[in-house]
Amino acid sequence: DSGVTQTPKHLITATGQRVTLRCSPRSGDLSVYWYQQSLDQGLQFLIQYYNGEERAKGNILERFSAQQFPDLHSELNLSSLELGDSALYFCASSVAFASGFPSTDTQYFGPGTRLTVL
Amino acid sequence: LAKTTQPISMDSYEGQEVNITCSHNNIATNDYITWYQQFPSQGPRFIIQGYKTKVTNEVASLFIPADRKSSTLSLPRVSLSDTAVYYCLVGDSAAGNKLTFGGGTRVLVKP
């Protein structure tokens, strides 16, 4: 158990819909990362937040957005869903020192949310 | 952009050493190299991290040559429970700190 929690575990929805995935980081971790894992694209970095502010951005679509709240939990919002958005979505957290680079942070991954778009 | 490539798969036998190389030609000066292990239906788990030369912990070693364009994860004396997918992760400080995972190497340990 990494200490990172994600809800829901599974989500089935239809094309065109909007969903919200939730992540609670490990106690004391200030940074949250979101990843998408699909069979054809592998693990793709989407976005990172540090203490409520966006820190780094990866291959996140404009239909997707995220935020980190004052209590440090994070939500990933996926809208206008397409079949190709079906994937495992992972959240990870790290201590992330303010002066460091993301690549130096040891990340602890949650169990993931499996999204199926029908 | 840092582009990372790994072999798709490799087989080994219990008790052998497994070496997985990741190529990251465009790694930036400040980037570290991190390796993760992933079992089916689970999130990746940290194995080891390094910047240069050699790093060793209780489960693996990481070898990084002077030019840092590649890194090799070494798993000594593997067991059946080491069957998993192994990923290298490189940051790209030249591209807004975008993190890039390799495609993953599926390691199958046979009895």
JSON list of N, CA, C and O in Angstrom, two decimals, chain B residues 55-75:
[
{"chain": "B", "resi": 55, "resn": "VAL", "atom": "N", "xyz": [24.57, 3.36, -8.73]},
{"chain": "B", "resi": 55, "resn": "VAL", "atom": "CA", "xyz": [23.79, 3.43, -7.50]},
{"chain": "B", "resi": 55, "resn": "VAL", "atom": "C", "xyz": [23.32, 2.02, -7.18]},
{"chain": "B", "resi": 55, "resn": "VAL", "atom": "O", "xyz": [22.93, 1.27, -8.07]},
{"chain": "B", "resi": 56, "resn": "THR", "atom": "N", "xyz": [23.38, 1.67, -5.91]},
{"chain": "B", "resi": 56, "resn": "THR", "atom": "CA", "xyz": [22.93, 0.34, -5.50]},
{"chain": "B", "resi": 56, "resn": "THR", "atom": "C", "xyz": [22.06, 0.46, -4.27]},
{"chain": "B", "resi": 56, "resn": "THR", "atom": "O", "xyz": [22.36, 1.24, -3.37]},
{"chain": "B", "resi": 57, "resn": "ASN", "atom": "N", "xyz": [20.97, -0.30, -4.26]},
{"chain": "B", "resi": 57, "resn": "ASN", "atom": "CA", "xyz": [20.17, -0.41, -3.05]},
{"chain": "B", "resi": 57, "resn": "ASN", "atom": "C", "xyz": [19.91, -1.89, -2.78]},
{"chain": "B", "resi": 57, "resn": "ASN", "atom": "O", "xyz": [20.56, -2.76, -3.39]},
{"chain": "B", "resi": 58, "resn": "GLU", "atom": "N", "xyz": [18.98, -2.17, -1.91]},
{"chain": "B", "resi": 58, "resn": "GLU", "atom": "CA", "xyz": [18.80, -3.55, -1.49]},
{"chain": "B", "resi": 58, "resn": "GLU", "atom": "C", "xyz": [18.17, -4.43, -2.55]},
{"chain": "B", "resi": 58, "resn": "GLU", "atom": "O", "xyz": [18.18, -5.66, -2.43]},
{"chain": "B", "resi": 59, "resn": "VAL", "atom": "N", "xyz": [17.61, -3.84, -3.59]},
{"chain": "B", "resi": 59, "resn": "VAL", "atom": "CA", "xyz": [16.93, -4.66, -4.61]},
{"chain": "B", "resi": 59, "resn": "VAL", "atom": "C", "xyz": [17.57, -4.58, -5.98]},
{"chain": "B", "resi": 59, "resn": "VAL", "atom": "O", "xyz": [17.32, -5.46, -6.82]},
{"chain": "B", "resi": 60, "resn": "ALA", "atom": "N", "xyz": [18.32, -3.54, -6.29]},
{"chain": "B", "resi": 60, "resn": "ALA", "atom": "CA", "xyz": [18.82, -3.38, -7.65]},
{"chain": "B", "resi": 60, "resn": "ALA", "atom": "C", "xyz": [20.06, -2.49, -7.67]},
{"chain": "B", "resi": 60, "resn": "ALA", "atom": "O", "xyz": [20.40, -1.84, -6.68]},
{"chain": "B", "resi": 61, "resn": "SER", "atom": "N", "xyz": [20.68, -2.47, -8.84]},
{"chain": "B", "resi": 61, "resn": "SER", "atom": "CA", "xyz": [21.75, -1.52, -9.11]},
{"chain": "B", "resi": 61, "resn": "SER", "atom": "C", "xyz": [21.41, -0.78, -10.39]},
{"chain": "B", "resi": 61, "resn": "SER", "atom": "O", "xyz": [20.70, -1.29, -11.26]},
{"chain": "B", "resi": 62, "resn": "LEU", "atom": "N", "xyz": [21.91, 0.42, -10.47]},
{"chain": "B", "resi": 62, "resn": "LEU", "atom": "CA", "xyz": [21.68, 1.27, -11.64]},
{"chain": "B", "resi": 62, "resn": "LEU", "atom": "C", "xyz": [23.03, 1.78, -12.12]},
{"chain": "B", "resi": 62, "resn": "LEU", "atom": "O", "xyz": [23.77, 2.39, -11.35]},
{"chain": "B", "resi": 63, "resn": "PHE", "atom": "N", "xyz": [23.31, 1.50, -13.39]},
{"chain": "B", "resi": 63, "resn": "PHE", "atom": "CA", "xyz": [24.57, 1.93, -13.98]},
{"chain": "B", "resi": 63, "resn": "PHE", "atom": "C", "xyz": [24.30, 3.01, -15.01]},
{"chain": "B", "resi": 63, "resn": "PHE", "atom": "O", "xyz": [23.47, 2.84, -15.92]},
{"chain": "B", "resi": 64, "resn": "ILE", "atom": "N", "xyz": [25.00, 4.13, -14.87]},
{"chain": "B", "resi": 64, "resn": "ILE", "atom": "CA", "xyz": [24.83, 5.26, -15.77]},
{"chain": "B", "resi": 64, "resn": "ILE", "atom": "C", "xyz": [26.19, 5.67, -16.30]},
{"chain": "B", "resi": 64, "resn": "ILE", "atom": "O", "xyz": [27.05, 6.08, -15.52]},
{"chain": "B", "resi": 65, "resn": "PRO", "atom": "N", "xyz": [26.41, 5.57, -17.62]},
{"chain": "B", "resi": 65, "resn": "PRO", "atom": "CA", "xyz": [27.71, 5.94, -18.17]},
{"chain": "B", "resi": 65, "resn": "PRO", "atom": "C", "xyz": [27.92, 7.45, -18.10]},
{"chain": "B", "resi": 65, "resn": "PRO", "atom": "O", "xyz": [26.99, 8.20, -17.83]},
{"chain": "B", "resi": 66, "resn": "ALA", "atom": "N", "xyz": [29.13, 7.85, -18.39]},
{"chain": "B", "resi": 66, "resn": "ALA", "atom": "CA", "xyz": [29.49, 9.26, -18.25]},
{"chain": "B", "resi": 66, "resn": "ALA", "atom": "C", "xyz": [28.65, 10.18, -19.14]},
{"chain": "B", "resi": 66, "resn": "ALA", "atom": "O", "xyz": [28.30, 11.29, -18.73]},
{"chain": "B", "resi": 67, "resn": "ASP", "atom": "N", "xyz": [28.28, 9.73, -20.33]},
{"chain": "B", "resi": 67, "resn": "ASP", "atom": "CA", "xyz": [27.49, 10.61, -21.20]},
{"chain": "B", "resi": 67, "resn": "ASP", "atom": "C", "xyz": [26.01, 10.64, -20.83]},
{"chain": "B", "resi": 67, "resn": "ASP", "atom": "O", "xyz": [25.25, 11.45, -21.36]},
{"chain": "B", "resi": 68, "resn": "ARG", "atom": "N", "xyz": [25.60, 9.77, -19.94]},
{"chain": "B", "resi": 68, "resn": "ARG", "atom": "CA", "xyz": [24.21, 9.70, -19.41]},
{"chain": "B", "resi": 68, "resn": "ARG", "atom": "C", "xyz": [23.15, 9.50, -20.47]},
{"chain": "B", "resi": 68, "resn": "ARG", "atom": "O", "xyz": [21.97, 9.75, -20.23]},
{"chain": "B", "resi": 69, "resn": "LYS", "atom": "N", "xyz": [23.53, 9.02, -21.63]},
{"chain": "B", "resi": 69, "resn": "LYS", "atom": "CA", "xyz": [22.55, 8.82, -22.69]},
{"chain": "B", "resi": 69, "resn": "LYS", "atom": "C", "xyz": [21.84, 7.49, -22.56]},
{"chain": "B", "resi": 69, "resn": "LYS", "atom": "O", "xyz": [20.94, 7.16, -23.35]},
{"chain": "B", "resi": 70, "resn": "SER", "atom": "N", "xyz": [22.23, 6.70, -21.60]},
{"chain": "B", "resi": 70, "resn": "SER", "atom": "CA", "xyz": [21.56, 5.44, -21.35]},
{"chain": "B", "resi": 70, "resn": "SER", "atom": "C", "xyz": [21.72, 5.09, -19.86]},
{"chain": "B", "resi": 70, "resn": "SER", "atom": "O", "xyz": [22.51, 5.73, -19.16]},
{"chain": "B", "resi": 71, "resn": "SER", "atom": "N", "xyz": [20.96, 4.13, -19.43]},
{"chain": "B", "resi": 71, "resn": "SER", "atom": "CA", "xyz": [21.13, 3.62, -18.08]},
{"chain": "B", "resi": 71, "resn": "SER", "atom": "C", "xyz": [20.74, 2.15, -18.09]},
{"chain": "B", "resi": 71, "resn": "SER", "atom": "O", "xyz": [19.93, 1.72, -18.92]},
{"chain": "B", "resi": 72, "resn": "THR", "atom": "N", "xyz": [21.34, 1.39, -17.18]},
{"chain": "B", "resi": 72, "resn": "THR", "atom": "CA", "xyz": [21.06, -0.04, -17.12]},
{"chain": "B", "resi": 72, "resn": "THR", "atom": "C", "xyz": [20.63, -0.42, -15.72]},
{"chain": "B", "resi": 72, "resn": "THR", "atom": "O", "xyz": [21.36, -0.19, -14.76]},
{"chain": "B", "resi": 73, "resn": "LEU", "atom": "N", "xyz": [19.44, -0.98, -15.65]},
{"chain": "B", "resi": 73, "resn": "LEU", "atom": "CA", "xyz": [18.93, -1.51, -14.39]},
{"chain": "B", "resi": 73, "resn": "LEU", "atom": "C", "xyz": [19.38, -2.95, -14.27]},
{"chain": "B", "resi": 73, "resn": "LEU", "atom": "O", "xyz": [19.18, -3.75, -15.19]},
{"chain": "B", "resi": 74, "resn": "SER", "atom": "N", "xyz": [19.98, -3.29, -13.15]},
{"chain": "B", "resi": 74, "resn": "SER", "atom": "CA", "xyz": [20.45, -4.65, -12.92]},
{"chain": "B", "resi": 74, "resn": "SER", "atom": "C", "xyz": [19.71, -5.25, -11.74]},
{"chain": "B", "resi": 74, "resn": "SER", "atom": "O", "xyz": [19.74, -4.69, -10.64]},
{"chain": "B", "resi": 75, "resn": "LEU", "atom": "N", "xyz": [19.06, -6.37, -11.99]},
{"chain": "B", "resi": 75, "resn": "LEU", "atom": "CA", "xyz": [18.34, -7.10, -10.94]},
{"chain": "B", "resi": 75, "resn": "LEU", "atom": "C", "xyz": [19.12, -8.38, -10.65]},
{"chain": "B", "resi": 75, "resn": "LEU", "atom": "O", "xyz": [19.17, -9.28, -11.49]}
]
